[in-house]
Amino acid sequence: MKLISMTDFVLQQYNEAYSKDQFVERVEAYANFLKEPLKLEMFIPCDEYGNILEKPELIDERYNLKLIDYEQALENVFFKGFYVKMYEEPQDGILGVIKDDNNQFKGIWYEGEEGFRLNDICSKQRIEDLISCNELTQVAIDRIFG
């Protein structure tokens, strides 16, 4: 499922919902989903503190534990097809850039309270600002439809 506008979602659910109650529940859930503030862990695997998790390599002595943590974090990502390219040395507070699978620039990851920004817009964006974004993961769809 791709992220779509609220209007398109309402019209889609109007045609697909089995009952008025189901229609209202789905529309309300989607509206609440769209209002959520963006977080880095919606795009790439992160630990509970918001630190980026990279897929562990086999040479790591704690490979199995790290792989489990990574895969659990990957299951909580909302949007498919993003990764972060980290800089070896932060420049002006910028730790890395967010790109999609097509290597297209999507945002900047900052250190500190500012967090990250997509397409260099303010950090207080919400999911609804990403209507043209990549496809949603199953965890995001489950969040909408319960």
GROMACS .gro file of C-alpha atoms in nm:
model
  146
    1MET     CA    1   0.000   0.000   0.000
    2LYS     CA    2   0.127   0.345  -0.085
    3LEU     CA    3   0.069   0.645   0.134
    4ILE     CA    4  -0.220   0.844  -0.017
    5SER     CA    5  -0.395   1.170   0.063
    6MET     CA    6  -0.670   1.175   0.323
    7THR     CA    7  -0.925   1.262   0.054
    8ASP     CA    8  -0.825   0.965  -0.161
    9PHE     CA    9  -0.830   0.738   0.143
   10VAL     CA   10  -1.182   0.850   0.242
   11LEU     CA   11  -1.312   0.787  -0.110
   12GLN     CA   12  -1.139   0.450  -0.125
   13GLN     CA   13  -1.282   0.342   0.211
   14TYR     CA   14  -1.627   0.467   0.113
   15ASN     CA   15  -1.622   0.210  -0.167
   16GLU     CA   16  -1.450  -0.071   0.029
   17ALA     CA   17  -1.578  -0.057   0.387
   18TYR     CA   18  -1.832  -0.320   0.487
   19SER     CA   19  -2.021  -0.098   0.728
   20LYS     CA   20  -2.049   0.261   0.843
   21ASP     CA   21  -1.869   0.171   1.166
   22GLN     CA   22  -1.579   0.014   0.977
   23PHE     CA   23  -1.559   0.320   0.750
   24VAL     CA   24  -1.546   0.558   1.048
   25GLU     CA   25  -1.286   0.345   1.232
   26ARG     CA   26  -1.057   0.323   0.928
   27VAL     CA   27  -1.081   0.692   0.843
   28GLU     CA   28  -1.011   0.791   1.203
   29ALA     CA   29  -0.715   0.551   1.225
   30TYR     CA   30  -0.566   0.683   0.900
   31ALA     CA   31  -0.611   1.045   1.011
   32ASN     CA   32  -0.430   0.971   1.338
   33PHE     CA   33  -0.156   0.786   1.149
   34LEU     CA   34  -0.100   1.082   0.914
   35LYS     CA   35  -0.072   1.323   1.209
   36GLU     CA   36   0.218   1.134   1.370
   37PRO     CA   37   0.545   1.328   1.379
   38LEU     CA   38   0.824   1.180   1.171
   39LYS     CA   39   1.095   0.985   1.347
   40LEU     CA   40   1.412   0.835   1.207
   41GLU     CA   41   1.303   0.484   1.310
   42MET     CA   42   1.010   0.511   1.067
   43PHE     CA   43   1.261   0.496   0.782
   44ILE     CA   44   1.553   0.284   0.899
   45PRO     CA   45   1.618   0.035   1.180
   46CYS     CA   46   1.700   0.207   1.511
   47ASP     CA   47   1.735   0.093   1.870
   48GLU     CA   48   1.503   0.214   2.148
   49TYR     CA   49   1.717   0.526   2.192
   50GLY     CA   50   1.695   0.628   1.825
   51ASN     CA   51   2.047   0.512   1.736
   52ILE     CA   52   2.083   0.370   1.386
   53LEU     CA   53   2.134  -0.006   1.368
   54GLU     CA   54   2.337  -0.145   1.084
   55LYS     CA   55   2.308  -0.504   0.969
   56PRO     CA   56   2.581  -0.690   1.159
   57GLU     CA   57   2.859  -0.869   0.979
   58LEU     CA   58   2.940  -1.236   1.032
   59ILE     CA   59   3.280  -1.147   1.174
   60ASP     CA   60   3.119  -0.982   1.478
   61GLU     CA   61   3.147  -1.198   1.790
   62ARG     CA   62   2.795  -1.100   1.898
   63TYR     CA   63   2.652  -1.151   1.548
   64ASN     CA   64   2.341  -1.349   1.651
   65LEU     CA   65   2.232  -1.102   1.921
   66LYS     CA   66   2.294  -0.803   1.697
   67LEU     CA   67   2.108  -0.967   1.409
   68ILE     CA   68   1.803  -1.026   1.628
   69ASP     CA   69   1.804  -0.661   1.741
   70TYR     CA   70   1.848  -0.542   1.383
   71GLU     CA   71   1.567  -0.761   1.246
   72GLN     CA   72   1.328  -0.653   1.524
   73ALA     CA   73   1.404  -0.288   1.451
   74LEU     CA   74   1.361  -0.351   1.078
   75GLU     CA   75   1.012  -0.489   1.146
   76ASN     CA   76   0.913  -0.153   1.302
   77VAL     CA   77   1.007   0.059   1.001
   78PHE     CA   78   0.703   0.227   0.835
   79PHE     CA   79   0.844   0.308   0.491
   80LYS     CA   80   1.023   0.071   0.253
   81GLY     CA   81   1.339   0.156   0.068
   82PHE     CA   82   1.541   0.401   0.278
   83TYR     CA   83   1.894   0.396   0.418
   84VAL     CA   84   2.131   0.639   0.587
   85LYS     CA   85   2.479   0.718   0.464
   86MET     CA   86   2.675   0.822   0.770
   87TYR     CA   87   2.961   1.069   0.749
   88GLU     CA   88   3.288   0.964   0.908
   89GLU     CA   89   3.312   1.306   1.071
   90PRO     CA   90   2.999   1.518   1.136
   91GLN     CA   91   2.999   1.855   0.961
   92ASP     CA   92   2.795   2.144   1.105
   93GLY     CA   93   2.600   1.897   1.320
   94ILE     CA   94   2.508   1.679   1.020
   95LEU     CA   95   2.571   1.311   1.090
   96GLY     CA   96   2.449   1.166   0.762
   97VAL     CA   97   2.199   1.180   0.479
   98ILE     CA   98   1.886   0.974   0.417
   99LYS     CA   99   1.851   0.827   0.068
  100ASP     CA  100   1.603   0.595  -0.096
  101ASP     CA  101   1.677   0.274  -0.285
  102ASN     CA  102   1.726   0.479  -0.603
  103ASN     CA  103   2.007   0.672  -0.430
  104GLN     CA  104   1.792   0.986  -0.430
  105PHE     CA  105   1.852   1.233  -0.147
  106LYS     CA  106   1.558   1.241   0.094
  107GLY     CA  107   1.681   1.417   0.406
  108ILE     CA  108   1.945   1.506   0.660
  109TRP     CA  109   2.013   1.347   0.997
  110TYR     CA  110   2.130   1.597   1.260
  111GLU     CA  111   2.276   1.539   1.602
  112GLY     CA  112   2.103   1.677   1.909
  113GLU     CA  113   1.748   1.785   1.971
  114GLU     CA  114   1.679   1.881   1.611
  115GLY     CA  115   1.679   1.516   1.505
  116PHE     CA  116   1.640   1.473   1.133
  117ARG     CA  117   1.468   1.653   0.851
  118LEU     CA  118   1.338   1.525   0.523
  119ASN     CA  119   1.416   1.728   0.215
  120ASP     CA  120   1.569   1.993   0.437
  121ILE     CA  121   1.231   2.117   0.566
  122CYS     CA  122   1.161   2.176   0.935
  123SER     CA  123   1.207   1.879   1.167
  124LYS     CA  124   0.845   1.893   1.283
  125GLN     CA  125   0.705   1.723   0.973
  126ARG     CA  126   0.428   1.468   1.001
  127ILE     CA  127   0.359   1.152   0.804
  128GLU     CA  128   0.102   1.338   0.594
  129ASP     CA  129   0.385   1.548   0.448
  130LEU     CA  130   0.512   1.234   0.273
  131ILE     CA  131   0.219   1.155   0.045
  132SER     CA  132   0.455   1.085  -0.247
  133CYS     CA  133   0.672   0.861  -0.029
  134ASN     CA  134   0.774   0.504  -0.091
  135GLU     CA  135   0.550   0.213  -0.010
  136LEU     CA  136   0.432   0.143   0.345
  137THR     CA  137   0.554  -0.165   0.532
  138GLN     CA  138   0.318  -0.419   0.684
  139VAL     CA  139   0.367  -0.274   1.034
  140ALA     CA  140   0.245   0.065   0.911
  141ILE     CA  141  -0.055  -0.094   0.738
  142ASP     CA  142  -0.136  -0.288   1.055
  143ARG     CA  143  -0.115   0.037   1.252
  144ILE     CA  144  -0.376   0.193   1.023
  145PHE     CA  145  -0.617  -0.100   0.995
  146GLY     CA  146  -0.553  -0.259   1.332
   0.00000   0.00000   0.00000
